[in-house]
């Protein structure tokens, strides 16, 4: 089955810890994205990558880091510098051909204990 | 700062009625417009996209775009309780690789 997978579904972090959220896609999409969603809010862009080994900061990149070593994978690390990391994290991808349409993975819900 | 505005709702309609969801955007240069549906606790799923002024129909859904007035709307005909969700409007940003999302309108369809 083609799609976007994210793991884990739920993640609990202690204060001061770094955690890494996984995002994998087998759609052969060029571009990948990470968004954060807080309760009752829209999606805010954290980082995005248009091609392998290249990525750009979004609107709220502070306290986060990413890598894009493979086309299929775009992991997000939430560092201890992110002061309020509790949120729903969504990974998305797009083809680069079908205009701007982005498709989302199922999300990871991160809670800081 | 480019913005996309939506009424947070909830918009409550009876089953079988037409639900009308609206969205305005600030960037006149935007070219692509999207509607996503998001059920509680789930990720957004694409319903429709529209690029040209006018209407685009897909089943019970119709997207309407008016670039001169900078608004895009989504009509849901014969609303069903299963349509109860938050609907997110998204507009392409300063590059075709980025989308700007509104905060969403919560729709409740009463049986």
mmCIF file of C-alpha atoms in Angstrom:
data_model
loop_
_atom_site.group_PDB
_atom_site.id
_atom_site.type_symbol
_atom_site.label_atom_id
_atom_site.label_comp_id
_atom_site.label_asym_id
_atom_site.label_seq_id
_atom_site.Cartn_x
_atom_site.Cartn_y
_atom_site.Cartn_z
ATOM 1 C CA UNK A 1 0.000 0.000 0.000
ATOM 2 C CA UNK A 2 1.231 3.486 -0.836
ATOM 3 C CA UNK A 3 1.109 6.120 1.801
ATOM 4 C CA UNK A 4 2.715 8.139 4.531
ATOM 5 C CA UNK A 5 3.496 6.556 7.865
ATOM 6 C CA UNK A 6 4.381 8.267 11.113
ATOM 7 C CA UNK A 7 5.629 6.702 14.285
ATOM 8 C CA UNK A 8 5.048 6.499 17.088
ATOM 9 C CA UNK A 9 1.353 7.384 17.296
ATOM 10 C CA UNK A 10 1.757 8.628 20.856
ATOM 11 C CA UNK A 11 4.976 9.831 22.469
ATOM 12 C CA UNK A 12 5.694 10.990 25.983
ATOM 13 C CA UNK A 13 8.745 13.055 26.744
ATOM 14 C CA UNK A 14 10.296 14.173 29.955
ATOM 15 C CA UNK A 15 11.462 17.737 30.190
ATOM 16 C CA UNK A 16 15.020 18.148 28.925
ATOM 17 C CA UNK A 17 14.868 15.163 26.573
ATOM 18 C CA UNK A 18 15.270 15.192 22.820
ATOM 19 C CA UNK A 19 12.853 12.971 20.902
ATOM 20 C CA UNK A 20 12.693 12.025 17.236
ATOM 21 C CA UNK A 21 9.475 11.565 15.272
ATOM 22 C CA UNK A 22 9.572 9.350 12.226
ATOM 23 C CA UNK A 23 7.967 10.084 8.857
ATOM 24 C CA UNK A 24 8.262 7.709 5.892
ATOM 25 C CA UNK A 25 6.543 7.806 2.503
ATOM 26 C CA UNK A 26 6.518 5.333 -0.377
ATOM 27 C CA UNK A 27 4.697 7.628 -2.794
ATOM 28 C CA UNK A 28 7.902 8.754 -4.514
ATOM 29 C CA UNK A 29 7.041 12.320 -3.533
ATOM 30 C CA UNK A 30 9.750 14.957 -3.810
ATOM 31 C CA UNK A 31 8.704 17.392 -1.097
ATOM 32 C CA UNK A 32 8.010 16.648 2.566
ATOM 33 C CA UNK A 33 6.742 18.812 5.396
ATOM 34 C CA UNK A 34 6.362 18.924 9.158
ATOM 35 C CA UNK A 35 3.501 20.791 10.803
ATOM 36 C CA UNK A 36 2.469 21.360 14.354
ATOM 37 C CA UNK A 37 -1.174 21.613 15.421
ATOM 38 C CA UNK A 38 -2.303 22.875 18.815
ATOM 39 C CA UNK A 39 -5.870 22.367 20.104
ATOM 40 C CA UNK A 40 -8.345 24.480 18.163
ATOM 41 C CA UNK A 41 -5.607 25.839 15.935
ATOM 42 C CA UNK A 42 -4.636 25.496 12.333
ATOM 43 C CA UNK A 43 -1.429 23.933 11.085
ATOM 44 C CA UNK A 44 1.859 25.758 11.504
ATOM 45 C CA UNK A 45 4.833 24.859 9.322
ATOM 46 C CA UNK A 46 7.967 23.743 11.144
ATOM 47 C CA UNK A 47 10.309 22.602 8.339
ATOM 48 C CA UNK A 48 10.017 21.501 4.757
ATOM 49 C CA UNK A 49 12.247 19.788 2.231
ATOM 50 C CA UNK A 50 11.941 19.966 -1.535
ATOM 51 C CA UNK A 51 14.728 17.514 -2.367
ATOM 52 C CA UNK A 52 17.113 15.140 -0.648
ATOM 53 C CA UNK A 53 19.840 16.779 1.452
ATOM 54 C CA UNK A 54 18.048 20.115 1.426
ATOM 55 C CA UNK A 55 15.496 21.621 3.817
ATOM 56 C CA UNK A 56 14.188 25.036 4.847
ATOM 57 C CA UNK A 57 12.831 26.490 8.052
ATOM 58 C CA UNK A 58 9.152 27.141 8.282
ATOM 59 C CA UNK A 59 7.400 29.614 10.540
ATOM 60 C CA UNK A 60 8.182 27.948 13.875
ATOM 61 C CA UNK A 61 11.512 26.125 13.424
ATOM 62 C CA UNK A 62 13.082 27.133 16.747
ATOM 63 C CA UNK A 63 13.676 24.113 18.969
ATOM 64 C CA UNK A 64 13.318 21.616 16.128
ATOM 65 C CA UNK A 65 15.733 19.950 13.712
ATOM 66 C CA UNK A 66 15.309 17.734 10.640
ATOM 67 C CA UNK A 67 17.307 15.725 8.143
ATOM 68 C CA UNK A 68 16.564 14.488 4.621
ATOM 69 C CA UNK A 69 19.126 11.833 3.797
ATOM 70 C CA UNK A 70 16.699 9.718 1.783
ATOM 71 C CA UNK A 71 13.786 10.687 -0.427
ATOM 72 C CA UNK A 72 11.462 8.451 1.581
ATOM 73 C CA UNK A 73 12.329 9.717 5.050
ATOM 74 C CA UNK A 74 12.076 13.060 6.847
ATOM 75 C CA UNK A 75 12.549 12.643 10.621
ATOM 76 C CA UNK A 76 11.861 15.502 13.032
ATOM 77 C CA UNK A 77 13.761 15.945 16.286
ATOM 78 C CA UNK A 78 12.110 17.936 19.032
ATOM 79 C CA UNK A 79 14.938 19.258 21.152
ATOM 80 C CA UNK A 80 14.977 20.372 24.766
ATOM 81 C CA UNK A 81 15.153 23.946 23.457
ATOM 82 C CA UNK A 82 11.503 23.698 22.393
ATOM 83 C CA UNK A 83 9.771 25.119 25.445
ATOM 84 C CA UNK A 84 6.233 23.985 24.760
ATOM 85 C CA UNK A 85 6.399 20.845 22.616
ATOM 86 C CA UNK A 86 3.094 19.254 23.598
ATOM 87 C CA UNK A 87 1.122 19.154 20.335
ATOM 88 C CA UNK A 88 -0.081 17.031 17.430
ATOM 89 C CA UNK A 89 2.670 16.678 14.815
ATOM 90 C CA UNK A 90 1.763 16.065 11.198
ATOM 91 C CA UNK A 91 4.006 15.028 8.341
ATOM 92 C CA UNK A 92 2.937 15.665 4.754
ATOM 93 C CA UNK A 93 4.303 15.137 1.271
ATOM 94 C CA UNK A 94 3.565 16.312 -2.259
ATOM 95 C CA UNK A 95 4.579 15.139 -5.683
ATOM 96 C CA UNK A 96 5.889 18.346 -7.143
ATOM 97 C CA UNK A 97 3.748 17.563 -10.147
ATOM 98 C CA UNK A 98 0.125 17.725 -9.012
ATOM 99 C CA UNK A 99 0.254 21.418 -8.232
ATOM 100 C CA UNK A 100 0.531 22.052 -4.506
ATOM 101 C CA UNK A 101 -1.565 19.207 -3.160
ATOM 102 C CA UNK A 102 -0.195 17.909 0.110
ATOM 103 C CA UNK A 103 -1.151 14.577 1.650
ATOM 104 C CA UNK A 104 -0.860 13.910 5.351
ATOM 105 C CA UNK A 105 0.314 11.045 7.496
ATOM 106 C CA UNK A 106 -1.707 9.938 10.539
ATOM 107 C CA UNK A 107 0.200 12.149 12.975
ATOM 108 C CA UNK A 108 2.115 11.785 16.239
ATOM 109 C CA UNK A 109 0.720 13.151 19.473
ATOM 110 C CA UNK A 110 3.570 14.330 21.705
ATOM 111 C CA UNK A 111 3.039 15.011 25.386
ATOM 112 C CA UNK A 112 5.624 16.434 27.752
ATOM 113 C CA UNK A 113 5.383 15.021 31.251
ATOM 114 C CA UNK B 1 2.156 38.213 7.100
ATOM 115 C CA UNK B 2 -0.005 36.245 4.714
ATOM 116 C CA UNK B 3 -3.210 35.087 6.378
ATOM 117 C CA UNK B 4 -6.087 32.734 5.841
ATOM 118 C CA UNK B 5 -9.186 33.446 7.898
ATOM 119 C CA UNK B 6 -12.047 31.123 8.785
ATOM 120 C CA UNK B 7 -14.916 31.398 11.234
ATOM 121 C CA UNK B 8 -14.172 28.876 13.971
ATOM 122 C CA UNK B 9 -17.840 27.926 14.382
ATOM 123 C CA UNK B 10 -19.356 25.632 15.284
ATOM 124 C CA UNK B 11 -21.630 25.789 12.278
ATOM 125 C CA UNK B 12 -24.675 23.690 13.084
ATOM 126 C CA UNK B 13 -26.983 22.458 10.314
ATOM 127 C CA UNK B 14 -29.727 19.826 10.229
ATOM 128 C CA UNK B 15 -29.221 16.606 8.345
ATOM 129 C CA UNK B 16 -30.041 17.041 4.656
ATOM 130 C CA UNK B 17 -29.336 20.786 4.621
ATOM 131 C CA UNK B 18 -26.622 22.635 2.724
ATOM 132 C CA UNK B 19 -23.600 23.588 4.796
ATOM 133 C CA UNK B 20 -21.674 26.643 3.615
ATOM 134 C CA UNK B 21 -18.103 27.136 4.821
ATOM 135 C CA UNK B 22 -16.178 30.284 3.996
ATOM 136 C CA UNK B 23 -12.549 31.318 3.895
ATOM 137 C CA UNK B 24 -10.797 34.596 3.053
ATOM 138 C CA UNK B 25 -7.141 35.070 2.237
ATOM 139 C CA UNK B 26 -4.845 38.068 2.192
ATOM 140 C CA UNK B 27 -2.363 37.328 -0.610
ATOM 141 C CA UNK B 28 -3.718 38.367 -4.018
ATOM 142 C CA UNK B 29 -0.971 36.336 -5.656
ATOM 143 C CA UNK B 30 -2.307 33.012 -4.348
ATOM 144 C CA UNK B 31 -3.087 30.563 -7.118
ATOM 145 C CA UNK B 32 -4.115 27.295 -5.457
ATOM 146 C CA UNK B 33 -6.822 26.705 -2.878
ATOM 147 C CA UNK B 34 -7.603 23.581 -0.905
ATOM 148 C CA UNK B 35 -10.211 22.225 1.473
ATOM 149 C CA UNK B 36 -9.272 19.544 3.965
ATOM 150 C CA UNK B 37 -11.547 17.691 6.382
ATOM 151 C CA UNK B 38 -10.210 16.744 9.793
ATOM 152 C CA UNK B 39 -12.041 14.469 12.185
ATOM 153 C CA UNK B 40 -11.266 14.852 15.869
ATOM 154 C CA UNK B 41 -7.907 13.292 16.713
ATOM 155 C CA UNK B 42 -7.150 12.449 13.088
ATOM 156 C CA UNK B 43 -5.020 13.981 10.355
ATOM 157 C CA UNK B 44 -6.435 16.220 7.597
ATOM 158 C CA UNK B 45 -7.680 14.578 4.422
ATOM 159 C CA UNK B 46 -8.010 16.408 1.128
ATOM 160 C CA UNK B 47 -11.557 17.037 -0.076
ATOM 161 C CA UNK B 48 -11.075 19.387 -3.004
ATOM 162 C CA UNK B 49 -8.736 21.830 -4.655
ATOM 163 C CA UNK B 50 -9.582 24.694 -6.994
ATOM 164 C CA UNK B 51 -7.425 26.985 -9.121
ATOM 165 C CA UNK B 52 -9.819 28.933 -11.331
ATOM 166 C CA UNK B 53 -12.568 31.412 -10.544
ATOM 167 C CA UNK B 54 -15.999 29.859 -10.390
ATOM 168 C CA UNK B 55 -17.386 26.599 -9.126
ATOM 169 C CA UNK B 56 -15.957 23.107 -9.029
ATOM 170 C CA UNK B 57 -18.221 20.210 -8.119
ATOM 171 C CA UNK B 58 -17.323 16.770 -6.809
ATOM 172 C CA UNK B 59 -20.247 14.701 -5.608
ATOM 173 C CA UNK B 60 -21.946 16.492 -2.717
ATOM 174 C CA UNK B 61 -19.124 19.033 -2.475
ATOM 175 C CA UNK B 62 -18.774 22.288 -4.412
ATOM 176 C CA UNK B 63 -15.814 24.620 -4.066
ATOM 177 C CA UNK B 64 -16.312 28.234 -5.105
ATOM 178 C CA UNK B 65 -13.478 30.664 -5.787
ATOM 179 C CA UNK B 66 -13.662 34.428 -6.207
ATOM 180 C CA UNK B 67 -10.169 35.837 -6.622
ATOM 181 C CA UNK B 68 -11.352 39.433 -6.957
ATOM 182 C CA UNK B 69 -12.951 39.263 -3.514
ATOM 183 C CA UNK B 70 -10.280 36.918 -2.164
ATOM 184 C CA UNK B 71 -12.575 34.289 -0.799
ATOM 185 C CA UNK B 72 -13.101 30.605 -1.309
ATOM 186 C CA UNK B 73 -16.035 28.607 -0.029
ATOM 187 C CA UNK B 74 -17.099 24.999 0.321
ATOM 188 C CA UNK B 75 -20.705 23.904 -0.011
ATOM 189 C CA UNK B 76 -21.788 20.508 1.266
ATOM 190 C CA UNK B 77 -25.168 19.404 -0.080
ATOM 191 C CA UNK B 78 -27.382 16.877 1.692
ATOM 192 C CA UNK B 79 -25.248 17.147 4.826
ATOM 193 C CA UNK B 80 -24.866 13.936 6.821
ATOM 194 C CA UNK B 81 -23.892 13.442 10.475
ATOM 195 C CA UNK B 82 -20.699 11.826 9.151
ATOM 196 C CA UNK B 83 -19.765 15.234 7.685
ATOM 197 C CA UNK B 84 -19.354 16.566 11.227
ATOM 198 C CA UNK B 85 -15.691 17.555 11.386
ATOM 199 C CA UNK B 86 -13.381 20.550 11.200
ATOM 200 C CA UNK B 87 -12.819 21.898 7.708
ATOM 201 C CA UNK B 88 -9.476 23.523 6.987
ATOM 202 C CA UNK B 89 -8.947 25.994 4.178
ATOM 203 C CA UNK B 90 -5.413 26.188 2.740
ATOM 204 C CA UNK B 91 -3.874 28.580 0.249
ATOM 205 C CA UNK B 92 -0.501 28.394 -1.448
ATOM 206 C CA UNK B 93 2.009 30.746 0.082
ATOM 207 C CA UNK B 94 5.021 32.554 -1.252
ATOM 208 C CA UNK B 95 6.127 29.518 -3.187
ATOM 209 C CA UNK B 96 4.190 26.677 -4.651
ATOM 210 C CA UNK B 97 5.815 24.417 -2.068
ATOM 211 C CA UNK B 98 4.172 26.036 0.928
ATOM 212 C CA UNK B 99 0.565 26.150 2.068
ATOM 213 C CA UNK B 100 -0.934 28.511 4.609
ATOM 214 C CA UNK B 101 -3.754 27.007 6.643
ATOM 215 C CA UNK B 102 -6.699 28.649 8.298
ATOM 216 C CA UNK B 103 -7.596 27.599 11.817
ATOM 217 C CA UNK B 104 -10.618 25.666 10.584
ATOM 218 C CA UNK B 105 -14.401 25.747 10.884
ATOM 219 C CA UNK B 106 -16.088 23.111 13.006
ATOM 220 C CA UNK B 107 -19.225 21.720 11.355
ATOM 221 C CA UNK B 108 -21.931 19.885 13.296
ATOM 222 C CA UNK B 109 -24.660 18.087 11.357
ATOM 223 C CA UNK B 110 -27.663 17.357 13.594
ATOM 224 C CA UNK B 111 -29.566 14.097 12.905
#
